[in-house]
CSV table of C-alpha atoms and ligand atoms in Angstrom, one decimal:
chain,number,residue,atom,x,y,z
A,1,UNK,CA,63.1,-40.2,48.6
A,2,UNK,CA,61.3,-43.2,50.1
A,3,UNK,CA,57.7,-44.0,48.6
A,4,UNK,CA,55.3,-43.7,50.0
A,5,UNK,CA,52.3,-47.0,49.4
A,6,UNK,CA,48.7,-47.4,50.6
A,7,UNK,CA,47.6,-50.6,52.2
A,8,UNK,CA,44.0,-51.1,51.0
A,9,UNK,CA,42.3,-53.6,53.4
A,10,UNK,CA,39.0,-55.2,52.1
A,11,UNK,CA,39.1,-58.1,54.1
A,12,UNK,CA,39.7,-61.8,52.7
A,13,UNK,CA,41.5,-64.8,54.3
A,14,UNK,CA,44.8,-62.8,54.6
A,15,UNK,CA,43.2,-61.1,57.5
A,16,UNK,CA,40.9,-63.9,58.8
A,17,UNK,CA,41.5,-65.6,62.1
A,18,UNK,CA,39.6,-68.8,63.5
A,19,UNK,CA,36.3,-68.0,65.0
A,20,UNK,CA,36.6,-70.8,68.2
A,21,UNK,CA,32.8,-70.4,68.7
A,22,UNK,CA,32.2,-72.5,65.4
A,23,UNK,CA,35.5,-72.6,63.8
A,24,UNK,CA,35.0,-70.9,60.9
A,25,UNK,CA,37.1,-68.1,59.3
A,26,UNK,CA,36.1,-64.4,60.1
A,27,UNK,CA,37.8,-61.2,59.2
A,28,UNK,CA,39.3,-59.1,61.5
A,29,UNK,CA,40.9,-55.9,62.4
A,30,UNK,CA,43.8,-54.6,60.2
A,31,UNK,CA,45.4,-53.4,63.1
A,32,UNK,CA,46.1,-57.0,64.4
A,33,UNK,CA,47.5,-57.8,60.4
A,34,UNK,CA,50.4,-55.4,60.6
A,35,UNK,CA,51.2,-57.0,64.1
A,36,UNK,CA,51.8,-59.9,62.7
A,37,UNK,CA,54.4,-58.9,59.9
A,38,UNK,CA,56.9,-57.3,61.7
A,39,UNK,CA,59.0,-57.8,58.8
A,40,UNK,CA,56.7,-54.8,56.7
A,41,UNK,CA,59.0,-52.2,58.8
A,42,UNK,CA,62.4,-53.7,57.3
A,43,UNK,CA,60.6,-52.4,54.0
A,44,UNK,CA,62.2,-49.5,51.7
A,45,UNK,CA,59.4,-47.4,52.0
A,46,UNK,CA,56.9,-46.1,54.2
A,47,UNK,CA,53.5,-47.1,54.0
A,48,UNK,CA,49.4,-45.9,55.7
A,49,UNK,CA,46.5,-48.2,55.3
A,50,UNK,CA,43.1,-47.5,55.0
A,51,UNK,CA,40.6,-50.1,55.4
A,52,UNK,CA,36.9,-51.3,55.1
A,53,UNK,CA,34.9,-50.7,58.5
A,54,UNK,CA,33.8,-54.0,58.3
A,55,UNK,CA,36.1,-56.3,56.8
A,56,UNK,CA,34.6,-58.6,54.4
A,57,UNK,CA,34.7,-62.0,52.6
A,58,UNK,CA,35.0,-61.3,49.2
A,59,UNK,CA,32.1,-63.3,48.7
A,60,UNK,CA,30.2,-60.3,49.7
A,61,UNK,CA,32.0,-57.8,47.0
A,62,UNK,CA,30.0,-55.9,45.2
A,63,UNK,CA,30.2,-53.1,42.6
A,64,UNK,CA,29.2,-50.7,45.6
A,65,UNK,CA,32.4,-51.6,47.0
A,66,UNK,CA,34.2,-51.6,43.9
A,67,UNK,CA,33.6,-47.8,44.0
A,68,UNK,CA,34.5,-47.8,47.6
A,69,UNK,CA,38.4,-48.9,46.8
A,70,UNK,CA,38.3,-46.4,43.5
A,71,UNK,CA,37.0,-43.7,45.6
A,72,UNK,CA,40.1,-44.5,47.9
A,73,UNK,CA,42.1,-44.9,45.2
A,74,UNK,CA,41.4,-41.5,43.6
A,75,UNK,CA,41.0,-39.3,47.2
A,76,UNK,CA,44.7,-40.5,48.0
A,77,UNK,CA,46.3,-40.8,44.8
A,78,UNK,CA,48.0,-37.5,45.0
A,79,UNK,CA,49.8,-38.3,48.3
A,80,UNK,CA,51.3,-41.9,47.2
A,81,UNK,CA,52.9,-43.6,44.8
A,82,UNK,CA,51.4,-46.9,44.7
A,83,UNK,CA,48.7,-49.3,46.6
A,84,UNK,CA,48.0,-52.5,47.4
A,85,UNK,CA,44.3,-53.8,47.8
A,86,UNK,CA,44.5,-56.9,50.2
A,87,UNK,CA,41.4,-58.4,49.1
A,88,UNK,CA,39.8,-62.3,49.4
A,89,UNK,CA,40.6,-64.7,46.9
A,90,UNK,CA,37.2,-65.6,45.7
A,91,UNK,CA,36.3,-62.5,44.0
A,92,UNK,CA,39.6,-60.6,43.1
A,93,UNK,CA,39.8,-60.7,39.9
A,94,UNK,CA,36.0,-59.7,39.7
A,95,UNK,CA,37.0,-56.6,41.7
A,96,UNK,CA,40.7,-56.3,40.0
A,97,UNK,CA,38.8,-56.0,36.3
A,98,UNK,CA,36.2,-54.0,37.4
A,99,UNK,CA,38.6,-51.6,38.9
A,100,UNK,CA,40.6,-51.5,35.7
A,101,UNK,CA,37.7,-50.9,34.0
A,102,UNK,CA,36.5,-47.7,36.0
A,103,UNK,CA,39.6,-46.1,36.6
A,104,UNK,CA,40.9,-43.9,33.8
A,105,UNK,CA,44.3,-42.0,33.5
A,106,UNK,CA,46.0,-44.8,36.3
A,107,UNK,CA,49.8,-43.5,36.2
A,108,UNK,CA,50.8,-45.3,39.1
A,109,UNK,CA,50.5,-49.4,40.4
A,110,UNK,CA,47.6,-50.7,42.0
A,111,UNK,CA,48.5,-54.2,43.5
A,112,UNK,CA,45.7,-56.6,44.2
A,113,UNK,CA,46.9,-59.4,46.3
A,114,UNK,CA,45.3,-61.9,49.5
A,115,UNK,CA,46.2,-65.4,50.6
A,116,UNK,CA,45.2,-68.9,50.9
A,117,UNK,CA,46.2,-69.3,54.4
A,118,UNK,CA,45.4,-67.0,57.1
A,119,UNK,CA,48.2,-64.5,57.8
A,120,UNK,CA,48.4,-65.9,61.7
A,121,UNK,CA,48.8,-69.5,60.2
A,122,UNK,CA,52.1,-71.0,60.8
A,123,UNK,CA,52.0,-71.7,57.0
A,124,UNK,CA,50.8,-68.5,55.5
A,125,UNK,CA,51.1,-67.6,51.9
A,126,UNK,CA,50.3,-64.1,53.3
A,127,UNK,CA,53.3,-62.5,54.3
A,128,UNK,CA,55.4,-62.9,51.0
A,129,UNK,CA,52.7,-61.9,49.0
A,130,UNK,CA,51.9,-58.8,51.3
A,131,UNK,CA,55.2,-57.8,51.3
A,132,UNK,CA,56.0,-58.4,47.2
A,133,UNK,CA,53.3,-56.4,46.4
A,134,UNK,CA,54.6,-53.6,48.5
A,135,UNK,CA,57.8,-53.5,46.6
A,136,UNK,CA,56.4,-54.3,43.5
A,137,UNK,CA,53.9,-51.3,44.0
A,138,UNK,CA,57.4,-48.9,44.9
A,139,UNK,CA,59.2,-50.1,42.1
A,140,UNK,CA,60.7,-47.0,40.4
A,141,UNK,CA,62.3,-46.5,36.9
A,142,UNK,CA,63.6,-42.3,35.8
A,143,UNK,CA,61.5,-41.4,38.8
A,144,UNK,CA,57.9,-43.2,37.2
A,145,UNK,CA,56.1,-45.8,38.4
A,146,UNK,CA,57.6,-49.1,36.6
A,147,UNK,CA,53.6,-50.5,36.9
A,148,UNK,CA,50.7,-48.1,35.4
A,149,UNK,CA,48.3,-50.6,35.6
A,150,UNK,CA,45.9,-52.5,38.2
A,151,UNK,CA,47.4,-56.2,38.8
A,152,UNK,CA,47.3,-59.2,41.2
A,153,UNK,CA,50.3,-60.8,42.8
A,154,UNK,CA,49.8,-64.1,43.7
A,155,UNK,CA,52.4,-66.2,44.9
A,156,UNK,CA,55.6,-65.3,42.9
A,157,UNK,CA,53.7,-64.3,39.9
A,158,UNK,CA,52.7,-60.5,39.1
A,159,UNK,CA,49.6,-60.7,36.7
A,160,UNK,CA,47.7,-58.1,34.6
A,161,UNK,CA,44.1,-57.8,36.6
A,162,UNK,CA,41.8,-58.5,33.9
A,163,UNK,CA,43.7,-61.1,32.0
A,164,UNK,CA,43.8,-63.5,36.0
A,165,UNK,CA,41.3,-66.0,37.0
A,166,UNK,CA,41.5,-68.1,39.9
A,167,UNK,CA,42.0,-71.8,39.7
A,168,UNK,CA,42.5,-73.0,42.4
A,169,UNK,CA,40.9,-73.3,45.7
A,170,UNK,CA,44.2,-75.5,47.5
A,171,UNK,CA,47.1,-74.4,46.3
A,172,UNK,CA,48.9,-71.4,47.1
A,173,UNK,CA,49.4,-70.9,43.0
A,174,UNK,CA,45.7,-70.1,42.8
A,175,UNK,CA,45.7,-67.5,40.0
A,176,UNK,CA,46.7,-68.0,36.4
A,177,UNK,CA,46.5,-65.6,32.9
A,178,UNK,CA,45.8,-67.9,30.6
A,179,UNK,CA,45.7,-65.8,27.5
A,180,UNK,CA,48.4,-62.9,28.9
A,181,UNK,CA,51.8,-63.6,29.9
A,182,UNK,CA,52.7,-63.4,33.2
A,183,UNK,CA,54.0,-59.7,33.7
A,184,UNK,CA,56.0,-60.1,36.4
A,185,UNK,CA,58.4,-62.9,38.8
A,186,UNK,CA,59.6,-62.8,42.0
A,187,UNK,CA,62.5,-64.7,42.7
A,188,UNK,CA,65.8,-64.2,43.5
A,189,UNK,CA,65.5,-60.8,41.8
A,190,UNK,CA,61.9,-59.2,41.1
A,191,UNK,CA,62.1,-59.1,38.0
A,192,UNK,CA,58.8,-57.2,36.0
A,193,UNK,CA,58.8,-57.4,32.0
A,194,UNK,CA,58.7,-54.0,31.0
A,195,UNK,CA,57.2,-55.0,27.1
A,196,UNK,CA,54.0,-56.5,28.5
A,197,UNK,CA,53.3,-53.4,30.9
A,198,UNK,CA,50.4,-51.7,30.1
A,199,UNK,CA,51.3,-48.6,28.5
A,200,UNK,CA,47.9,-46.0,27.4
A,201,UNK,CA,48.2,-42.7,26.5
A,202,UNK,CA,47.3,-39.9,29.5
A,203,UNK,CA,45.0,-37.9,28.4
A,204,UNK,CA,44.3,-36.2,31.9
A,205,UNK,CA,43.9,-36.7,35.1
A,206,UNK,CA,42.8,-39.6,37.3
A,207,UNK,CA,39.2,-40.4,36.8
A,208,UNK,CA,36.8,-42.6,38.3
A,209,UNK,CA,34.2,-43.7,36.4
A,210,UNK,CA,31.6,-45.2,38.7
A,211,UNK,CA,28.6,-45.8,36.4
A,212,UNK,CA,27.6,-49.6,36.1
A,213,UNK,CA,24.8,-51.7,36.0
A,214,UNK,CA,24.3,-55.2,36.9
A,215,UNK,CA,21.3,-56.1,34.7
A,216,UNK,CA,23.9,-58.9,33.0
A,217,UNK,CA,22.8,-62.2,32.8
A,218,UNK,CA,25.5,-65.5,32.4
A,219,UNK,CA,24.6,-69.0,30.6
A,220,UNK,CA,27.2,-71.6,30.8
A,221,UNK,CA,25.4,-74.7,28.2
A,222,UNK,CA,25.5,-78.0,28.3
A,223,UNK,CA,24.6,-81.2,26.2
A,224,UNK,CA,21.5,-81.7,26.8
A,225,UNK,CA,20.6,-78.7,29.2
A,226,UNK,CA,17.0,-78.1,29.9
A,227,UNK,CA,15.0,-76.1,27.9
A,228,UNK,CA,12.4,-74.5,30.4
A,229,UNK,CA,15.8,-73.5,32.4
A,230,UNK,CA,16.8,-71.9,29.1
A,231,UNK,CA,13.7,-69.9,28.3
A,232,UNK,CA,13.0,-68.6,31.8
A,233,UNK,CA,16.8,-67.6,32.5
A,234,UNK,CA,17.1,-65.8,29.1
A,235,UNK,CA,13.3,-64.4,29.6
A,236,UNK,CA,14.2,-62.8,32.7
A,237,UNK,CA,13.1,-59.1,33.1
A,238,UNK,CA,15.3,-56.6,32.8
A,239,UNK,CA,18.2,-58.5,31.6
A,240,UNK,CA,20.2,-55.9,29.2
A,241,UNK,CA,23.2,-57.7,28.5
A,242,UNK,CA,23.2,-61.4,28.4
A,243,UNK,CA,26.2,-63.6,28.0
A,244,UNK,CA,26.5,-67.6,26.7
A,245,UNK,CA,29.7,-69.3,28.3
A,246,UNK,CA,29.5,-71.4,24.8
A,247,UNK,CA,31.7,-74.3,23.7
A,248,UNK,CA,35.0,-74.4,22.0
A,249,UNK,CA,35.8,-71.3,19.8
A,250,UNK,CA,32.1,-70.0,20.6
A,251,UNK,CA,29.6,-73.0,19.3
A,252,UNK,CA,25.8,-73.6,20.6
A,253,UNK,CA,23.4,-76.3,20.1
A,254,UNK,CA,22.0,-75.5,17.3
A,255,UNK,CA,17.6,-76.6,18.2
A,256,UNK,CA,15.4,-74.6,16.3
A,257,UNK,CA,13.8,-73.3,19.7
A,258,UNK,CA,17.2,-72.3,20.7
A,259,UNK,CA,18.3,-69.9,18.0
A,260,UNK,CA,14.5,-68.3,18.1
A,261,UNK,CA,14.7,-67.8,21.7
A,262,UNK,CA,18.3,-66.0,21.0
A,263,UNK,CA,17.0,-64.0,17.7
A,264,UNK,CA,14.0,-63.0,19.7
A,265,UNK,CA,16.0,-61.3,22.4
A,266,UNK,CA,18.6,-59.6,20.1
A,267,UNK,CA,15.9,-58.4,18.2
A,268,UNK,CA,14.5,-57.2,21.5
A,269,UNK,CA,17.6,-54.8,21.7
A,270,UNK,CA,19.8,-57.3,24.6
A,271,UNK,CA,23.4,-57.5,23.9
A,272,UNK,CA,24.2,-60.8,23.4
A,273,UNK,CA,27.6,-61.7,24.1
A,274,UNK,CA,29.6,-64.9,23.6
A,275,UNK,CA,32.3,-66.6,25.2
A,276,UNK,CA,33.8,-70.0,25.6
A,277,UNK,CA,33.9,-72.1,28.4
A,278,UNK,CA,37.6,-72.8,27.3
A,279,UNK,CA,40.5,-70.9,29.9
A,280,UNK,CA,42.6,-70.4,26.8
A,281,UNK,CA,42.2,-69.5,23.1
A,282,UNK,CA,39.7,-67.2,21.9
A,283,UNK,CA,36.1,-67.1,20.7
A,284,UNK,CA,35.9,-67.0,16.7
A,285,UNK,CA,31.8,-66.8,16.1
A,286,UNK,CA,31.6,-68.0,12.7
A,287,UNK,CA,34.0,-70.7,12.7
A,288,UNK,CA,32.2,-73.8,12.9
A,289,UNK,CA,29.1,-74.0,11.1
A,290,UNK,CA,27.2,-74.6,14.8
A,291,UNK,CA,27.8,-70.9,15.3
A,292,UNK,CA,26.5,-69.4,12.2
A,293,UNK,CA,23.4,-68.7,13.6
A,294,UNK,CA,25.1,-66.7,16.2
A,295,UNK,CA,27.2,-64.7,13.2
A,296,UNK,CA,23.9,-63.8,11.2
A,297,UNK,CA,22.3,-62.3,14.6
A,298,UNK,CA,25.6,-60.3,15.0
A,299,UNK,CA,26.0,-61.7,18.5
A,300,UNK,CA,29.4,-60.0,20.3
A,301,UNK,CA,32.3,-61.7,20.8
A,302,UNK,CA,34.0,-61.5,23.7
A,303,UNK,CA,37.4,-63.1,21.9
A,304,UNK,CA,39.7,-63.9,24.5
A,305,UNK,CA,38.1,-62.2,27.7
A,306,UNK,CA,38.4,-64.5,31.0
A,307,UNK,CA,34.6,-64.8,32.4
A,308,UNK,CA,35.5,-62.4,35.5
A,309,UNK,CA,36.7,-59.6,32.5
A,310,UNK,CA,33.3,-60.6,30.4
A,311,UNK,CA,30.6,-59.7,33.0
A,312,UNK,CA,32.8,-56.7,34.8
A,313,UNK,CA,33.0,-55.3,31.5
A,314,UNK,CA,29.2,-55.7,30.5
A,315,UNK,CA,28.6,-54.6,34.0
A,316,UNK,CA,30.6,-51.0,33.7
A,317,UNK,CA,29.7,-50.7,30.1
A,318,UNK,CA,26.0,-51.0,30.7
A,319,UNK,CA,26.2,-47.8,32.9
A,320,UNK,CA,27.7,-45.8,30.4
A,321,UNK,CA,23.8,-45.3,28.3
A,322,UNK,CA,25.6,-46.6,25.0
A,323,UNK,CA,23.8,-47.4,21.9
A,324,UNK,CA,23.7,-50.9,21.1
A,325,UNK,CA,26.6,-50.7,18.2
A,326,UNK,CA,28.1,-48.1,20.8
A,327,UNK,CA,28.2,-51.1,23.4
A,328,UNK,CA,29.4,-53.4,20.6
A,329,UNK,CA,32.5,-51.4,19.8
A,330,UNK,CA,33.4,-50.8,23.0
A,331,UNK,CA,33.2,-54.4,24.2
A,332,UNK,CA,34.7,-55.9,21.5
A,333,UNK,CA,37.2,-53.4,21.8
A,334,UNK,CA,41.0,-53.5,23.8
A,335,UNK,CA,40.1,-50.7,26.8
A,336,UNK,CA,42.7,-51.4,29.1
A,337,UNK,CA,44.9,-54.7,28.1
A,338,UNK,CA,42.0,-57.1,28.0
A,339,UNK,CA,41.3,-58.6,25.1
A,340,UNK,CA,43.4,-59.5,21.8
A,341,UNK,CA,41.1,-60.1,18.7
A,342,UNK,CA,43.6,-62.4,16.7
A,343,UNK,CA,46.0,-65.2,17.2
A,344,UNK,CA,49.7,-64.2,17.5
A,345,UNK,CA,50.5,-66.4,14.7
A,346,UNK,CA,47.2,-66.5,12.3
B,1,LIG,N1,36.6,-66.7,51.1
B,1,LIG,C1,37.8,-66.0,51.1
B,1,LIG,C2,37.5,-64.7,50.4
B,1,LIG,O1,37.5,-64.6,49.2
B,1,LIG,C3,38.8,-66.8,50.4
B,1,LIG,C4,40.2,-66.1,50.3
B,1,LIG,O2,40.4,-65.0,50.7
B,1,LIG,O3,41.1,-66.8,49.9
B,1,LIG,O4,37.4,-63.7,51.0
């Protein structure tokens, strides 16, 4: 029996065409997409779309919409076996966490994927990524879905959602995993690594988990960074969960004012979370004597999280009215493939 996909259309610059009023890129209808990729209906399998009413840059994603897609997800996840988000580049991995985060349950692929270049564009990067994820979102094995898991395909390489950060603004190879091996290739053969597929237990059915709360705040330090920016960033009201992009394996300058200001707010009940401003390797609080301060406070380590992972998990976590050692376990915890708290080779 064929299978049967869902084309989620978001918006992003696979759908975009020029505006000729003032040449910039808008999104625009889905209808004119499939139009332009008559090659989809060569594809082994049959395929619907649903799509945003207004198309957007991803830009404008936010966790509103994130529940949009897993509301779309979950009303139609009976009816198919697989779907692919088409969403901008700017923000997928934020939304590709996220979504990994609040879906529980997932027994079947869900595809993230966009392009650099305009699908109309006499260059695109669209159309083999479009149609890629299609067949990677049908692949089969003893009548299962071969992918359980929410990913981004991105130019030949098939990558576990929360583990993919963009890095690149340029090139068509815009996404990488630095701390996660790529899961799948597509080349002569797609070929998809069956040992680094996510595999959880099932405990039910498909849920959605749309709780979440955005009071997170994000430092990324400096040498020499300003301390009245320091005290009125981490001062801000309402802030629950506040994260310091920190150096190497997780260091901080270690001024007197500074780790006050810090011991003051976790005393205060934030959640103060640490990661590096490194792609790869992992935080290690405790390491280097200018983190010490940080291991006596009992700040939480984010270990090998990418940034987009740190804040979509703080930002689901937050909704789910946790203690603060509740919130602690769970974030330093592996929910769905994300983190890895030690080195292969120690
Ligand atoms: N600004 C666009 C977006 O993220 C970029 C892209 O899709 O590549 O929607």
């Amino acid at each position: 029996m064929q299978t049967k996909i869902l084309l989620v259309y978001t918006g992003g610059t696979i759908g975009m065409a020029k505006d000729y009023g003032d040449q910039s890129l808008k999104p625009f209808n889905f209808d004119n997409l499939l139009k332009r990729i008559p090659e989809l209906s060569l594809l082994d399998c049959s395929f619907d779309y649903s799509s945003f009413e207004t198309p957007i840059d991803s830009s404008d994603m936010k966790p509103e919409y994130w529940v949009e897609i897993a509301h779309t997800i979950r009303d139609n996840y009976e009816a198919y076996d697989g779907f692919v988000v088409l969403h901008g580049t700017d923000t997928m991995a934020y939304t590709a966490s996220a979504l990994s985060f609040m879906i529980d349950n997932l027994e079947k692929p869900v595809i993230f994927t966009g392009s650099q270049l305009p699908i109309g564009d006499l260059r695109t990067d669209a159309k083999e990524n479009l149609i890629t994820s299609i067949q990677l979102a049908s692949l089969r094995k003893d009548h299962q879905p071969l992918i359980k898991e929410v990913c981004i395909y991105f130019e030949y390489k098939l990558l576990r959602a929360n583990r993919a950060t963009k890095i690149n603004a340029e090139n068509f190879d815009a996404f990488e995993s630095p701390n996660y091996p790529v899961i799948g290739v597509s080349g002569v053969h797609l070929e998809v690594k069956e040992d680094l597929t996510l595999k959880l237990p099932i405990t039910g059915p498909l849920t959605i988990n749309e709780k979440y709360s955005t009071d997170v705040g994000v430092l990324k330090i400096f040498p020499g960074m300003n301390r009245s920016f320091i005290e009125s960033v981490i001062n801000a009201p309402s802030i629950k969960a506040f994260i310091i992009e920190a150096f190497g394996t997780g260091n901080i300058f270690t001024d007197q004012w500074f780790i006050d200001l810090l011991k003051e707010k976790v005393a205060q009940g934030i959640h103060l979370i640490i990661n590096t401003q490194c792609a790869g390797g992992m935080v290690e609080i405790g390491r280097y004597a200018t983190s010490d301060a940080l291991l006596e406070m009992r700040a939480i380590s984010s270990y090998d999280l990418t940034m987009e992972a740190a804040i979509t998990k703080a930002i689901y976590l937050l909704g789910q009215d946790l203690t603060h050692e509740e919130f602690r376990t769970a974030y330093e915890a592996n929910l769905k493939g994300e983190l890895r708290k030690h080195h292969y080779i120690e």
